[in-house]
Amino acid sequence: MVTSPTTVYYNSACPVCDAGICFQKKQMHGCAVEFVDVHTHPEVADQLGIDLELLRERLHVLDAAGHMQVGDRAFTTLWAQTRGQRWLARLAPPFYWLTGPLYRVLARLLYRWNRHRANW
């Protein structure tokens, strides 16, 4: 079975998101992961069939199996592939009932803050 690399869709216009992705990129050096900045490549929203504003608001990861993971599950997908963070990927699923709603609230607040600051 041939698997495609993981693709991360993130928003570099958000300083918090950009810092997190810069950190994660360093952790994932040598991993089969492609990082796509939706701020500089907004056309990917149409290609994916995802609303651009939602793509800006939340982290999206297309996993090797072709499934789109969003928010807390996107992080889990990345952690599962990152040496030193795999334990987080094993720890997270039982807490999705908490991390999912918490992520959505924080992502919405961060999105609104960025819009208020006219980051895009």
PDB file of C-alpha atoms in Angstrom:
ATOM      1  CA  MET A   1       0.000   0.000   0.000  1.00  0.00           C
ATOM      2  CA  VAL A   2       1.398   3.385  -0.995  1.00  0.00           C
ATOM      3  CA  THR A   3       0.730   6.236   1.392  1.00  0.00           C
ATOM      4  CA  SER A   4       1.003   9.891   0.600  1.00  0.00           C
ATOM      5  CA  PRO A   5       2.742  12.269   2.957  1.00  0.00           C
ATOM      6  CA  THR A   6       0.797  14.173   5.532  1.00  0.00           C
ATOM      7  CA  THR A   7      -0.183  17.708   4.547  1.00  0.00           C
ATOM      8  CA  VAL A   8      -0.623  20.458   7.144  1.00  0.00           C
ATOM      9  CA  TYR A   9      -2.781  23.476   6.279  1.00  0.00           C
ATOM     10  CA  TYR A  10      -2.032  26.420   8.561  1.00  0.00           C
ATOM     11  CA  ASN A  11      -2.398  30.203   8.645  1.00  0.00           C
ATOM     12  CA  SER A  12       0.891  32.118   8.927  1.00  0.00           C
ATOM     13  CA  ALA A  13      -0.973  35.437   9.269  1.00  0.00           C
ATOM     14  CA  CYS A  14      -1.849  34.409  12.820  1.00  0.00           C
ATOM     15  CA  PRO A  15       1.275  35.006  14.928  1.00  0.00           C
ATOM     16  CA  VAL A  16       0.299  32.322  17.451  1.00  0.00           C
ATOM     17  CA  CYS A  17      -0.393  29.739  14.749  1.00  0.00           C
ATOM     18  CA  ASP A  18       2.769  30.633  12.869  1.00  0.00           C
ATOM     19  CA  ALA A  19       4.922  30.254  15.984  1.00  0.00           C
ATOM     20  CA  GLY A  20       3.354  26.872  16.730  1.00  0.00           C
ATOM     21  CA  ILE A  21       3.922  25.611  13.206  1.00  0.00           C
ATOM     22  CA  CYS A  22       7.530  26.886  13.181  1.00  0.00           C
ATOM     23  CA  PHE A  23       8.122  24.883  16.370  1.00  0.00           C
ATOM     24  CA  GLN A  24       6.391  21.803  14.955  1.00  0.00           C
ATOM     25  CA  LYS A  25       8.375  21.986  11.699  1.00  0.00           C
ATOM     26  CA  LYS A  26      11.605  21.813  13.689  1.00  0.00           C
ATOM     27  CA  GLN A  27      10.311  18.832  15.642  1.00  0.00           C
ATOM     28  CA  MET A  28       9.269  17.056  12.443  1.00  0.00           C
ATOM     29  CA  HIS A  29      12.498  17.593  10.508  1.00  0.00           C
ATOM     30  CA  GLY A  30      12.929  14.586   8.220  1.00  0.00           C
ATOM     31  CA  CYS A  31       9.284  13.495   8.437  1.00  0.00           C
ATOM     32  CA  ALA A  32       7.169  13.055   5.305  1.00  0.00           C
ATOM     33  CA  VAL A  33       5.075  16.155   5.963  1.00  0.00           C
ATOM     34  CA  GLU A  34       4.194  19.023   3.654  1.00  0.00           C
ATOM     35  CA  PHE A  35       3.252  22.367   5.172  1.00  0.00           C
ATOM     36  CA  VAL A  36       0.874  24.600   3.188  1.00  0.00           C
ATOM     37  CA  ASP A  37       0.329  28.176   4.313  1.00  0.00           C
ATOM     38  CA  VAL A  38      -3.288  29.108   3.520  1.00  0.00           C
ATOM     39  CA  HIS A  39      -2.476  32.787   3.963  1.00  0.00           C
ATOM     40  CA  THR A  40      -0.101  32.782   0.997  1.00  0.00           C
ATOM     41  CA  HIS A  41      -2.026  30.071  -0.877  1.00  0.00           C
ATOM     42  CA  PRO A  42      -5.745  30.799  -0.282  1.00  0.00           C
ATOM     43  CA  GLU A  43      -6.652  28.907  -3.467  1.00  0.00           C
ATOM     44  CA  VAL A  44      -6.180  25.616  -1.590  1.00  0.00           C
ATOM     45  CA  ALA A  45      -9.516  26.254   0.147  1.00  0.00           C
ATOM     46  CA  ASP A  46     -11.332  25.828  -3.183  1.00  0.00           C
ATOM     47  CA  GLN A  47      -9.183  22.821  -4.072  1.00  0.00           C
ATOM     48  CA  LEU A  48     -10.100  21.175  -0.765  1.00  0.00           C
ATOM     49  CA  GLY A  49     -13.728  22.297  -0.819  1.00  0.00           C
ATOM     50  CA  ILE A  50     -13.311  23.969   2.583  1.00  0.00           C
ATOM     51  CA  ASP A  51     -14.416  27.500   3.426  1.00  0.00           C
ATOM     52  CA  LEU A  52     -11.313  29.724   3.502  1.00  0.00           C
ATOM     53  CA  GLU A  53     -12.306  31.348   6.795  1.00  0.00           C
ATOM     54  CA  LEU A  54     -12.673  27.936   8.461  1.00  0.00           C
ATOM     55  CA  LEU A  55      -9.306  26.919   7.027  1.00  0.00           C
ATOM     56  CA  ARG A  56      -7.811  30.105   8.514  1.00  0.00           C
ATOM     57  CA  GLU A  57      -9.476  29.520  11.869  1.00  0.00           C
ATOM     58  CA  ARG A  58      -8.520  25.904  12.534  1.00  0.00           C
ATOM     59  CA  LEU A  59      -5.534  23.680  11.893  1.00  0.00           C
ATOM     60  CA  HIS A  60      -6.262  21.106   9.183  1.00  0.00           C
ATOM     61  CA  VAL A  61      -4.146  18.020   8.503  1.00  0.00           C
ATOM     62  CA  LEU A  62      -4.689  15.642   5.613  1.00  0.00           C
ATOM     63  CA  ASP A  63      -3.342  12.366   6.932  1.00  0.00           C
ATOM     64  CA  ALA A  64      -1.546   9.691   4.928  1.00  0.00           C
ATOM     65  CA  ALA A  65      -4.814   7.749   4.572  1.00  0.00           C
ATOM     66  CA  GLY A  66      -6.485  10.748   2.916  1.00  0.00           C
ATOM     67  CA  HIS A  67      -8.649  11.766   5.894  1.00  0.00           C
ATOM     68  CA  MET A  68      -8.879  15.418   6.882  1.00  0.00           C
ATOM     69  CA  GLN A  69      -8.264  15.914  10.588  1.00  0.00           C
ATOM     70  CA  VAL A  70      -9.233  19.231  12.166  1.00  0.00           C
ATOM     71  CA  GLY A  71      -8.327  20.957  15.416  1.00  0.00           C
ATOM     72  CA  ASP A  72      -7.326  18.735  18.300  1.00  0.00           C
ATOM     73  CA  ARG A  73      -7.337  15.664  16.048  1.00  0.00           C
ATOM     74  CA  ALA A  74      -5.021  17.447  13.622  1.00  0.00           C
ATOM     75  CA  PHE A  75      -2.547  17.916  16.456  1.00  0.00           C
ATOM     76  CA  THR A  76      -2.860  14.254  17.388  1.00  0.00           C
ATOM     77  CA  THR A  77      -2.071  13.287  13.794  1.00  0.00           C
ATOM     78  CA  LEU A  78       1.091  15.391  13.867  1.00  0.00           C
ATOM     79  CA  TRP A  79       2.178  14.186  17.280  1.00  0.00           C
ATOM     80  CA  ALA A  80       1.820  10.558  16.179  1.00  0.00           C
ATOM     81  CA  GLN A  81       4.506  11.187  13.552  1.00  0.00           C
ATOM     82  CA  THR A  82       6.871  13.220  15.718  1.00  0.00           C
ATOM     83  CA  ARG A  83       9.633  11.649  17.741  1.00  0.00           C
ATOM     84  CA  GLY A  84       9.323  12.833  21.313  1.00  0.00           C
ATOM     85  CA  GLN A  85       5.613  13.650  20.933  1.00  0.00           C
ATOM     86  CA  ARG A  86       4.118  10.244  20.178  1.00  0.00           C
ATOM     87  CA  TRP A  87       3.117   9.867  23.795  1.00  0.00           C
ATOM     88  CA  LEU A  88       0.841  12.896  23.371  1.00  0.00           C
ATOM     89  CA  ALA A  89      -0.881  11.181  20.443  1.00  0.00           C
ATOM     90  CA  ARG A  90      -1.582   8.144  22.645  1.00  0.00           C
ATOM     91  CA  LEU A  91      -2.748  10.300  25.547  1.00  0.00           C
ATOM     92  CA  ALA A  92      -5.097  12.611  23.618  1.00  0.00           C
ATOM     93  CA  PRO A  93      -7.993  10.452  22.309  1.00  0.00           C
ATOM     94  CA  PRO A  94      -9.676   9.721  25.661  1.00  0.00           C
ATOM     95  CA  PHE A  95      -9.828  13.481  26.205  1.00  0.00           C
ATOM     96  CA  TYR A  96     -11.350  14.480  22.836  1.00  0.00           C
ATOM     97  CA  TRP A  97     -14.625  15.166  24.664  1.00  0.00           C
ATOM     98  CA  LEU A  98     -12.777  18.036  26.380  1.00  0.00           C
ATOM     99  CA  THR A  99     -10.069  19.025  23.899  1.00  0.00           C
ATOM    100  CA  GLY A 100     -12.456  19.298  20.925  1.00  0.00           C
ATOM    101  CA  PRO A 101     -14.771  21.944  22.424  1.00  0.00           C
ATOM    102  CA  LEU A 102     -11.853  23.717  24.111  1.00  0.00           C
ATOM    103  CA  TYR A 103      -9.922  23.893  20.837  1.00  0.00           C
ATOM    104  CA  ARG A 104     -12.951  25.244  18.960  1.00  0.00           C
ATOM    105  CA  VAL A 105     -13.512  28.010  21.541  1.00  0.00           C
ATOM    106  CA  LEU A 106      -9.846  29.020  21.612  1.00  0.00           C
ATOM    107  CA  ALA A 107      -9.571  28.881  17.808  1.00  0.00           C
ATOM    108  CA  ARG A 108     -12.659  31.090  17.456  1.00  0.00           C
ATOM    109  CA  LEU A 109     -11.298  33.641  19.948  1.00  0.00           C
ATOM    110  CA  LEU A 110      -7.900  33.665  18.249  1.00  0.00           C
ATOM    111  CA  TYR A 111      -9.574  34.037  14.851  1.00  0.00           C
ATOM    112  CA  ARG A 112     -11.594  37.026  16.066  1.00  0.00           C
ATOM    113  CA  TRP A 113      -8.503  38.615  17.608  1.00  0.00           C
ATOM    114  CA  ASN A 114      -6.648  38.247  14.301  1.00  0.00           C
ATOM    115  CA  ARG A 115      -9.565  39.703  12.330  1.00  0.00           C
ATOM    116  CA  HIS A 116      -9.747  42.626  14.764  1.00  0.00           C
ATOM    117  CA  ARG A 117      -6.018  43.253  14.227  1.00  0.00           C
ATOM    118  CA  ALA A 118      -6.591  43.021  10.445  1.00  0.00           C
ATOM    119  CA  ASN A 119      -4.039  40.227  10.025  1.00  0.00           C
ATOM    120  CA  TRP A 120      -5.993  39.176   6.914  1.00  0.00           C
TER     121      TRP A 120
END
